PDB file of N, CA and C in Angstrom:
ATOM      1  N   MET A   1      12.634 -13.101  -7.994  1.00  0.00           N
ATOM      2  CA  MET A   1      12.787 -13.241  -6.599  1.00  0.00           C
ATOM      3  C   MET A   1      12.387 -12.593  -5.717  1.00  0.00           C
ATOM      4  N   THR A   2      11.951 -13.005  -4.524  1.00  0.00           N
ATOM      5  CA  THR A   2      10.852 -12.047  -3.219  1.00  0.00           C
ATOM      6  C   THR A   2      12.486 -12.105  -2.351  1.00  0.00           C
ATOM      7  N   PRO A   3      12.774 -10.997  -1.638  1.00  0.00           N
ATOM      8  CA  PRO A   3      13.742 -10.834  -0.997  1.00  0.00           C
ATOM      9  C   PRO A   3      13.270 -11.791   0.286  1.00  0.00           C
ATOM     10  N   TYR A   4      14.064 -12.164   1.201  1.00  0.00           N
ATOM     11  CA  TYR A   4      13.849 -12.514   2.351  1.00  0.00           C
ATOM     12  C   TYR A   4      14.489 -11.249   3.398  1.00  0.00           C
ATOM     13  N   ILE A   5      13.628 -11.514   4.202  1.00  0.00           N
ATOM     14  CA  ILE A   5      14.289 -10.416   5.540  1.00  0.00           C
ATOM     15  C   ILE A   5      14.110 -11.323   6.792  1.00  0.00           C
ATOM     16  N   PRO A   6      14.687 -10.768   7.537  1.00  0.00           N
ATOM     17  CA  PRO A   6      15.356 -11.654   8.976  1.00  0.00           C
ATOM     18  C   PRO A   6      14.000 -11.728   9.263  1.00  0.00           C
ATOM     19  N   GLY A   7      13.552 -12.970  10.277  1.00  0.00           N
ATOM     20  CA  GLY A   7      12.270 -13.267  11.130  1.00  0.00           C
ATOM     21  C   GLY A   7      11.592 -13.794  10.449  1.00  0.00           C
ATOM     22  N   GLY A   8      11.808 -14.367   9.097  1.00  0.00           N
ATOM     23  CA  GLY A   8      10.776 -14.841   8.577  1.00  0.00           C
ATOM     24  C   GLY A   8       9.745 -14.583   6.890  1.00  0.00           C
ATOM     25  N   ALA A   9       9.873 -13.004   7.658  1.00  0.00           N
ATOM     26  CA  ALA A   9       8.879 -12.334   6.898  1.00  0.00           C
ATOM     27  C   ALA A   9       9.487 -12.105   5.239  1.00  0.00           C
ATOM     28  N   GLN A  10       8.631 -12.325   4.299  1.00  0.00           N
ATOM     29  CA  GLN A  10       8.848 -11.850   2.523  1.00  0.00           C
ATOM     30  C   GLN A  10       8.019 -10.945   2.151  1.00  0.00           C
ATOM     31  N   VAL A  11       8.820 -10.174   1.551  1.00  0.00           N
ATOM     32  CA  VAL A  11       8.084  -8.582   1.041  1.00  0.00           C
ATOM     33  C   VAL A  11       7.992  -8.730  -0.445  1.00  0.00           C
ATOM     34  N   SER A  12       7.061  -8.192  -1.679  1.00  0.00           N
ATOM     35  CA  SER A  12       7.522  -8.174  -2.415  1.00  0.00           C
ATOM     36  C   SER A  12       7.198  -6.670  -2.777  1.00  0.00           C
ATOM     37  N   ASN A  13       7.764  -6.444  -4.194  1.00  0.00           N
ATOM     38  CA  ASN A  13       7.531  -5.145  -4.141  1.00  0.00           C
ATOM     39  C   ASN A  13       6.092  -5.240  -5.592  1.00  0.00           C
ATOM     40  N   ILE A  14       5.119  -4.439  -5.255  1.00  0.00           N
ATOM     41  CA  ILE A  14       4.039  -4.598  -6.270  1.00  0.00           C
ATOM     42  C   ILE A  14       3.482  -3.429  -6.904  1.00  0.00           C
ATOM     43  N   GLU A  15       2.574  -3.380  -7.783  1.00  0.00           N
ATOM     44  CA  GLU A  15       2.435  -1.933  -8.584  1.00  0.00           C
ATOM     45  C   GLU A  15       0.630  -2.159  -7.677  1.00  0.00           C
ATOM     46  N   VAL A  16       0.208  -0.922  -7.387  1.00  0.00           N
ATOM     47  CA  VAL A  16      -1.057  -0.945  -6.430  1.00  0.00           C
ATOM     48  C   VAL A  16      -1.908   0.078  -7.171  1.00  0.00           C
ATOM     49  N   THR A  17      -3.356  -0.247  -6.963  1.00  0.00           N
ATOM     50  CA  THR A  17      -3.954   1.168  -7.471  1.00  0.00           C
ATOM     51  C   THR A  17      -5.252   1.560  -6.414  1.00  0.00           C
ATOM     52  N   ALA A  18      -6.215   2.089  -6.891  1.00  0.00           N
ATOM     53  CA  ALA A  18      -6.956   1.964  -5.751  1.00  0.00           C
ATOM     54  C   ALA A  18      -7.831   1.101  -5.654  1.00  0.00           C
ATOM     55  N   THR A  19      -8.043   0.334  -6.417  1.00  0.00           N
ATOM     56  CA  THR A  19      -9.079  -0.750  -6.200  1.00  0.00           C
ATOM     57  C   THR A  19      -7.973  -2.191  -5.752  1.00  0.00           C
ATOM     58  N   THR A  20      -6.464  -1.841  -6.180  1.00  0.00           N
ATOM     59  CA  THR A  20      -5.747  -3.151  -5.218  1.00  0.00           C
ATOM     60  C   THR A  20      -4.821  -2.578  -3.983  1.00  0.00           C
ATOM     61  N   VAL A  21      -4.972  -1.124  -3.340  1.00  0.00           N
ATOM     62  CA  VAL A  21      -4.636  -1.246  -2.516  1.00  0.00           C
ATOM     63  C   VAL A  21      -4.811  -1.518  -1.132  1.00  0.00           C
ATOM     64  N   GLN A  22      -4.016  -2.223  -0.146  1.00  0.00           N
ATOM     65  CA  GLN A  22      -4.683  -2.992   1.213  1.00  0.00           C
ATOM     66  C   GLN A  22      -3.714  -1.900   2.486  1.00  0.00           C
ATOM     67  N   ARG A  23      -4.526  -2.660   3.840  1.00  0.00           N
ATOM     68  CA  ARG A  23      -4.038  -1.959   4.972  1.00  0.00           C
ATOM     69  C   ARG A  23      -2.757  -2.321   4.722  1.00  0.00           C
ATOM     70  N   GLY A  24      -1.942  -2.176   5.559  1.00  0.00           N
ATOM     71  CA  GLY A  24      -0.288  -2.465   5.248  1.00  0.00           C
ATOM     72  C   GLY A  24       0.781  -2.206   4.561  1.00  0.00           C
ATOM     73  N   ASP A  25       0.242  -1.797   3.192  1.00  0.00           N
ATOM     74  CA  ASP A  25       0.881  -2.105   2.394  1.00  0.00           C
ATOM     75  C   ASP A  25       1.947  -0.539   2.594  1.00  0.00           C
ATOM     76  N   ILE A  26       3.178  -0.535   2.047  1.00  0.00           N
ATOM     77  CA  ILE A  26       3.801   0.198   2.253  1.00  0.00           C
ATOM     78  C   ILE A  26       4.117   1.646   1.191  1.00  0.00           C
ATOM     79  N   ILE A  27       4.342   2.637   0.657  1.00  0.00           N
ATOM     80  CA  ILE A  27       4.055   3.003   0.020  1.00  0.00           C
ATOM     81  C   ILE A  27       5.401   4.305  -0.089  1.00  0.00           C
ATOM     82  N   GLN A  28       5.946   4.529  -0.824  1.00  0.00           N
ATOM     83  CA  GLN A  28       6.789   5.504  -0.785  1.00  0.00           C
ATOM     84  C   GLN A  28       6.820   7.019  -1.731  1.00  0.00           C
ATOM     85  N   LEU A  29       6.693   7.583  -0.854  1.00  0.00           N
ATOM     86  CA  LEU A  29       6.543   8.721  -1.411  1.00  0.00           C
ATOM     87  C   LEU A  29       7.168   9.934  -0.899  1.00  0.00           C
ATOM     88  N   GLY A  30       7.945  10.634  -2.123  1.00  0.00           N
ATOM     89  CA  GLY A  30       8.798  11.725  -1.832  1.00  0.00           C
ATOM     90  C   GLY A  30       9.851  11.142  -1.013  1.00  0.00           C
ATOM     91  N   GLY A  31      10.476  10.577  -0.968  1.00  0.00           N
ATOM     92  CA  GLY A  31      11.715   9.910  -0.592  1.00  0.00           C
ATOM     93  C   GLY A  31      11.033   9.388   0.583  1.00  0.00           C
ATOM     94  N   HIS A  32       9.827   9.110   1.267  1.00  0.00           N
ATOM     95  CA  HIS A  32       9.344   8.808   2.501  1.00  0.00           C
ATOM     96  C   HIS A  32       8.673   7.778   2.444  1.00  0.00           C
ATOM     97  N   ALA A  33       8.871   6.716   3.171  1.00  0.00           N
ATOM     98  CA  ALA A  33       8.075   5.575   3.645  1.00  0.00           C
ATOM     99  C   ALA A  33       6.769   5.618   4.340  1.00  0.00           C
ATOM    100  N   PHE A  34       5.284   4.993   3.939  1.00  0.00           N
ATOM    101  CA  PHE A  34       4.501   5.275   4.076  1.00  0.00           C
ATOM    102  C   PHE A  34       3.569   4.404   4.495  1.00  0.00           C
ATOM    103  N   ARG A  35       2.885   3.762   5.600  1.00  0.00           N
ATOM    104  CA  ARG A  35       2.118   2.129   5.558  1.00  0.00           C
ATOM    105  C   ARG A  35       1.194   2.553   5.737  1.00  0.00           C
ATOM    106  N   VAL A  36       0.152   2.101   4.975  1.00  0.00           N
ATOM    107  CA  VAL A  36      -1.279   2.073   5.118  1.00  0.00           C
ATOM    108  C   VAL A  36      -2.226   1.608   5.912  1.00  0.00           C
ATOM    109  N   ARG A  37      -2.742   2.403   6.820  1.00  0.00           N
ATOM    110  CA  ARG A  37      -3.342   2.254   8.120  1.00  0.00           C
ATOM    111  C   ARG A  37      -4.960   2.084   7.931  1.00  0.00           C
ATOM    112  N   ASP A  38      -5.417   2.492   7.193  1.00  0.00           N
ATOM    113  CA  ASP A  38      -6.672   2.776   6.875  1.00  0.00           C
ATOM    114  C   ASP A  38      -6.886   2.825   5.369  1.00  0.00           C
ATOM    115  N   LEU A  39      -7.964   2.706   4.952  1.00  0.00           N
ATOM    116  CA  LEU A  39      -8.594   3.255   3.658  1.00  0.00           C
ATOM    117  C   LEU A  39     -10.120   3.300   3.496  1.00  0.00           C
ATOM    118  N   PHE A  40     -10.761   4.890   2.713  1.00  0.00           N
ATOM    119  CA  PHE A  40     -11.871   4.567   2.957  1.00  0.00           C
ATOM    120  C   PHE A  40     -12.393   5.074   0.871  1.00  0.00           C
ATOM    121  N   GLN A  41     -13.635   4.355   0.799  1.00  0.00           N
ATOM    122  CA  GLN A  41     -14.145   4.668  -0.458  1.00  0.00           C
ATOM    123  C   GLN A  41     -14.629   5.692  -0.749  1.00  0.00           C
ATOM    124  N   LEU A  42     -13.730   6.694  -1.852  1.00  0.00           N
ATOM    125  CA  LEU A  42     -14.745   7.614  -2.409  1.00  0.00           C
ATOM    126  C   LEU A  42     -15.432   7.921  -3.699  1.00  0.00           C
ATOM    127  N   PRO A  43     -16.144   8.653  -4.360  1.00  0.00           N
ATOM    128  CA  PRO A  43     -16.760   8.759  -5.330  1.00  0.00           C
ATOM    129  C   PRO A  43     -16.080   8.668  -6.850  1.00  0.00           C
ATOM    130  N   GLN A  44     -16.606   7.949  -7.303  1.00  0.00           N
ATOM    131  CA  GLN A  44     -15.647   7.405  -8.955  1.00  0.00           C
ATOM    132  C   GLN A  44     -14.718   6.468  -8.857  1.00  0.00           C
ATOM    133  N   GLY A  45     -14.535   5.693  -8.182  1.00  0.00           N
ATOM    134  CA  GLY A  45     -13.612   4.360  -8.010  1.00  0.00           C
ATOM    135  C   GLY A  45     -11.932   5.304  -6.819  1.00  0.00           C
ATOM    136  N   ALA A  46     -12.386   6.345  -6.523  1.00  0.00           N
ATOM    137  CA  ALA A  46     -11.155   6.593  -6.092  1.00  0.00           C
ATOM    138  C   ALA A  46     -10.963   6.117  -4.776  1.00  0.00           C
ATOM    139  N   LYS A  47      -9.923   6.547  -3.963  1.00  0.00           N
ATOM    140  CA  LYS A  47      -9.770   5.659  -2.168  1.00  0.00           C
ATOM    141  C   LYS A  47      -8.667   7.061  -1.649  1.00  0.00           C
ATOM    142  N   GLN A  48      -9.086   7.172  -0.333  1.00  0.00           N
ATOM    143  CA  GLN A  48      -8.634   7.684   0.581  1.00  0.00           C
ATOM    144  C   GLN A  48      -7.821   7.222   1.486  1.00  0.00           C
ATOM    145  N   LEU A  49      -6.788   7.028   1.424  1.00  0.00           N
ATOM    146  CA  LEU A  49      -5.529   6.438   2.350  1.00  0.00           C
ATOM    147  C   LEU A  49      -5.192   7.064   3.457  1.00  0.00           C
ATOM    148  N   VAL A  50      -5.505   6.546   4.696  1.00  0.00           N
ATOM    149  CA  VAL A  50      -4.619   6.970   5.733  1.00  0.00           C
ATOM    150  C   VAL A  50      -3.278   6.551   6.075  1.00  0.00           C
ATOM    151  N   PHE A  51      -2.210   6.911   6.051  1.00  0.00           N
ATOM    152  CA  PHE A  51      -0.706   6.425   6.846  1.00  0.00           C
ATOM    153  C   PHE A  51      -1.157   6.716   8.233  1.00  0.00           C
ATOM    154  N   GLU A  52      -0.068   5.749   8.738  1.00  0.00           N
ATOM    155  CA  GLU A  52       0.420   5.265  10.394  1.00  0.00           C
ATOM    156  C   GLU A  52       0.800   6.691  10.892  1.00  0.00           C
ATOM    157  N   SER A  53       1.349   7.776  10.071  1.00  0.00           N
ATOM    158  CA  SER A  53       1.938   8.922  10.703  1.00  0.00           C
ATOM    159  C   SER A  53       0.895   9.914  10.420  1.00  0.00           C
ATOM    160  N   GLY A  54      -0.184   9.429  10.217  1.00  0.00           N
ATOM    161  CA  GLY A  54      -1.998  10.679  10.049  1.00  0.00           C
ATOM    162  C   GLY A  54      -1.808  11.327   8.840  1.00  0.00           C
ATOM    163  N   GLU A  55      -1.242  11.291   8.167  1.00  0.00           N
ATOM    164  CA  GLU A  55      -0.787  11.874   6.731  1.00  0.00           C
ATOM    165  C   GLU A  55      -1.980  11.054   6.470  1.00  0.00           C
ATOM    166  N   LEU A  56      -2.943  11.997   5.112  1.00  0.00           N
ATOM    167  CA  LEU A  56      -3.900  11.288   4.072  1.00  0.00           C
ATOM    168  C   LEU A  56      -3.173  11.545   2.485  1.00  0.00           C
ATOM    169  N   LEU A  57      -4.285  10.697   2.061  1.00  0.00           N
ATOM    170  CA  LEU A  57      -3.499  10.564   0.173  1.00  0.00           C
ATOM    171  C   LEU A  57      -4.743  10.362   0.028  1.00  0.00           C
ATOM    172  N   ALA A  58      -5.231  10.671  -1.185  1.00  0.00           N
ATOM    173  CA  ALA A  58      -6.343  10.731  -2.149  1.00  0.00           C
ATOM    174  C   ALA A  58      -5.953  10.164  -3.439  1.00  0.00           C
ATOM    175  N   ILE A  59      -6.520   8.870  -4.229  1.00  0.00           N
ATOM    176  CA  ILE A  59      -5.755   8.026  -5.572  1.00  0.00           C
ATOM    177  C   ILE A  59      -6.857   8.002  -6.287  1.00  0.00           C
ATOM    178  N   HIS A  60      -6.908   8.733  -7.794  1.00  0.00           N
ATOM    179  CA  HIS A  60      -7.712   8.822  -8.338  1.00  0.00           C
ATOM    180  C   HIS A  60      -7.670   6.923  -8.710  1.00  0.00           C
ATOM    181  N   ALA A  61      -8.982   6.776  -9.268  1.00  0.00           N
ATOM    182  CA  ALA A  61      -9.382   5.204  -9.764  1.00  0.00           C
ATOM    183  C   ALA A  61      -7.971   4.545 -10.620  1.00  0.00           C
ATOM    184  N   ARG A  62      -7.132   5.808 -11.393  1.00  0.00           N
ATOM    185  CA  ARG A  62      -6.473   5.215 -12.886  1.00  0.00           C
ATOM    186  C   ARG A  62      -5.177   5.751 -11.723  1.00  0.00           C
ATOM    187  N   THR A  63      -4.933   6.105 -10.574  1.00  0.00           N
ATOM    188  CA  THR A  63      -3.477   5.938  -9.970  1.00  0.00           C
ATOM    189  C   THR A  63      -2.532   4.460  -9.912  1.00  0.00           C
ATOM    190  N   ARG A  64      -0.955   4.684 -10.594  1.00  0.00           N
ATOM    191  CA  ARG A  64      -0.646   3.390  -9.744  1.00  0.00           C
ATOM    192  C   ARG A  64       0.233   4.299  -9.128  1.00  0.00           C
ATOM    193  N   LEU A  65       0.922   3.305  -8.184  1.00  0.00           N
ATOM    194  CA  LEU A  65       1.983   3.440  -7.147  1.00  0.00           C
ATOM    195  C   LEU A  65       2.597   2.054  -6.971  1.00  0.00           C
ATOM    196  N   VAL A  66       4.009   2.250  -6.403  1.00  0.00           N
ATOM    197  CA  VAL A  66       5.075   1.187  -6.825  1.00  0.00           C
ATOM    198  C   VAL A  66       4.319   0.797  -4.761  1.00  0.00           C
ATOM    199  N   ALA A  67       3.870  -0.247  -4.417  1.00  0.00           N
ATOM    200  CA  ALA A  67       4.516  -0.800  -2.991  1.00  0.00           C
ATOM    201  C   ALA A  67       5.271  -1.581  -2.301  1.00  0.00           C
ATOM    202  N   VAL A  68       5.279  -1.818  -1.414  1.00  0.00           N
ATOM    203  CA  VAL A  68       5.995  -3.213  -0.770  1.00  0.00           C
ATOM    204  C   VAL A  68       5.282  -4.001   0.186  1.00  0.00           C
ATOM    205  N   ARG A  69       4.907  -5.020  -0.432  1.00  0.00           N
ATOM    206  CA  ARG A  69       3.479  -5.629   0.688  1.00  0.00           C
ATOM    207  C   ARG A  69       4.338  -7.103   1.586  1.00  0.00           C
ATOM    208  N   MET A  70       3.860  -6.888   2.540  1.00  0.00           N
ATOM    209  CA  MET A  70       4.149  -8.558   3.588  1.00  0.00           C
ATOM    210  C   MET A  70       3.429  -9.222   2.591  1.00  0.00           C
ATOM    211  N   LEU A  71       4.339 -10.769   2.432  1.00  0.00           N
ATOM    212  CA  LEU A  71       3.909 -12.027   1.722  1.00  0.00           C
ATOM    213  C   LEU A  71       3.331 -12.793   2.983  1.00  0.00           C
ATOM    214  N   ARG A  72       2.622 -13.226   2.940  1.00  0.00           N
ATOM    215  CA  ARG A  72       2.270 -14.391   3.902  1.00  0.00           C
ATOM    216  C   ARG A  72       2.434 -15.537   3.748  1.00  0.00           C
ATOM    217  N   ARG A  73       2.688 -16.322   4.473  1.00  0.00           N
ATOM    218  CA  ARG A  73       3.130 -17.548   4.885  1.00  0.00           C
ATOM    219  C   ARG A  73       2.606 -18.719   4.306  1.00  0.00           C
ATOM    220  N   ARG A  74       2.753 -19.650   3.835  1.00  0.00           N
ATOM    221  CA  ARG A  74       1.929 -21.007   3.265  1.00  0.00           C
ATOM    222  C   ARG A  74       2.114 -22.038   3.781  1.00  0.00           C
TER     223      ARG A  74
END
Protein backbone atom coordinates (compact mmCIF):
# COMPACT_ATOMS: atom_id res chain seq x y z
CA MET A 1 0.00 0.00 0.00
CA THR A 2 1.23 3.49 -0.85
CA PRO A 3 1.30 6.07 1.96
CA TYR A 4 -0.83 9.18 1.53
CA ILE A 5 0.73 12.58 2.19
CA PRO A 6 -1.49 15.60 2.94
CA GLY A 7 -1.84 17.79 -0.12
CA GLY A 8 -2.50 14.88 -2.41
CA ALA A 9 1.05 13.68 -3.02
CA GLN A 10 1.75 9.97 -2.84
CA VAL A 11 5.19 8.53 -2.16
CA SER A 12 6.66 5.09 -2.58
CA ASN A 13 9.78 3.43 -1.17
CA ILE A 14 11.76 1.95 -4.04
CA GLU A 15 15.18 0.45 -4.66
CA VAL A 16 17.31 2.54 -7.03
CA THR A 17 20.54 1.90 -8.89
CA ALA A 18 22.75 4.14 -11.00
CA THR A 19 20.45 3.29 -13.92
CA THR A 20 17.12 4.02 -12.22
CA VAL A 21 17.85 6.95 -9.87
CA GLN A 22 16.01 10.16 -10.83
CA ARG A 23 16.04 13.84 -9.95
CA GLY A 24 13.79 14.42 -6.96
CA ASP A 25 14.42 11.02 -5.35
CA ILE A 26 15.04 11.26 -1.61
CA ILE A 27 17.82 8.98 -0.38
CA GLN A 28 18.60 8.42 3.30
CA LEU A 29 22.30 8.17 4.13
CA GLY A 30 23.68 8.07 7.65
CA GLY A 31 20.34 9.03 9.15
CA HIS A 32 19.94 12.12 6.94
CA ALA A 33 17.60 12.50 3.99
CA PHE A 34 19.05 13.95 0.78
CA ARG A 35 17.03 14.99 -2.29
CA VAL A 36 18.73 14.42 -5.66
CA ARG A 37 19.07 17.73 -7.50
CA ASP A 38 21.17 16.62 -10.47
CA LEU A 39 22.89 13.56 -11.96
CA PHE A 40 26.07 13.14 -13.99
CA GLN A 41 27.08 10.04 -15.92
CA LEU A 42 30.50 8.62 -14.96
CA PRO A 43 32.56 5.93 -16.72
CA GLN A 44 31.51 2.25 -16.53
CA GLY A 45 27.85 2.95 -15.72
CA ALA A 46 28.44 4.87 -12.49
CA LYS A 47 26.70 8.16 -11.66
CA GLN A 48 27.49 11.17 -9.54
CA LEU A 49 24.50 12.46 -7.59
CA VAL A 50 24.30 16.12 -6.59
CA PHE A 51 22.01 16.71 -3.63
CA GLU A 52 20.07 19.92 -2.93
CA SER A 53 22.32 20.50 0.10
CA GLY A 54 25.39 20.57 -2.16
CA GLU A 55 26.86 17.19 -1.15
CA LEU A 56 28.01 14.79 -3.86
CA LEU A 57 27.73 11.01 -3.97
CA ALA A 58 29.22 8.77 -6.65
CA ILE A 59 27.51 5.40 -6.99
CA HIS A 60 28.82 2.37 -8.83
CA ALA A 61 26.69 0.72 -11.51
CA ARG A 62 25.77 -2.12 -9.09
CA THR A 63 25.11 0.04 -6.00
CA ARG A 64 21.58 -0.39 -4.63
CA LEU A 65 19.97 2.26 -2.42
CA VAL A 66 16.47 2.71 -1.02
CA ALA A 67 14.80 5.96 -2.06
CA VAL A 68 11.49 7.70 -1.58
CA ARG A 69 9.90 8.81 -4.85
CA MET A 70 6.89 11.05 -5.35
CA LEU A 71 4.33 9.29 -7.53
CA ARG A 72 2.59 11.13 -10.34
CA ARG A 73 -1.15 11.48 -10.21
CA ARG A 74 -3.12 9.71 -12.92
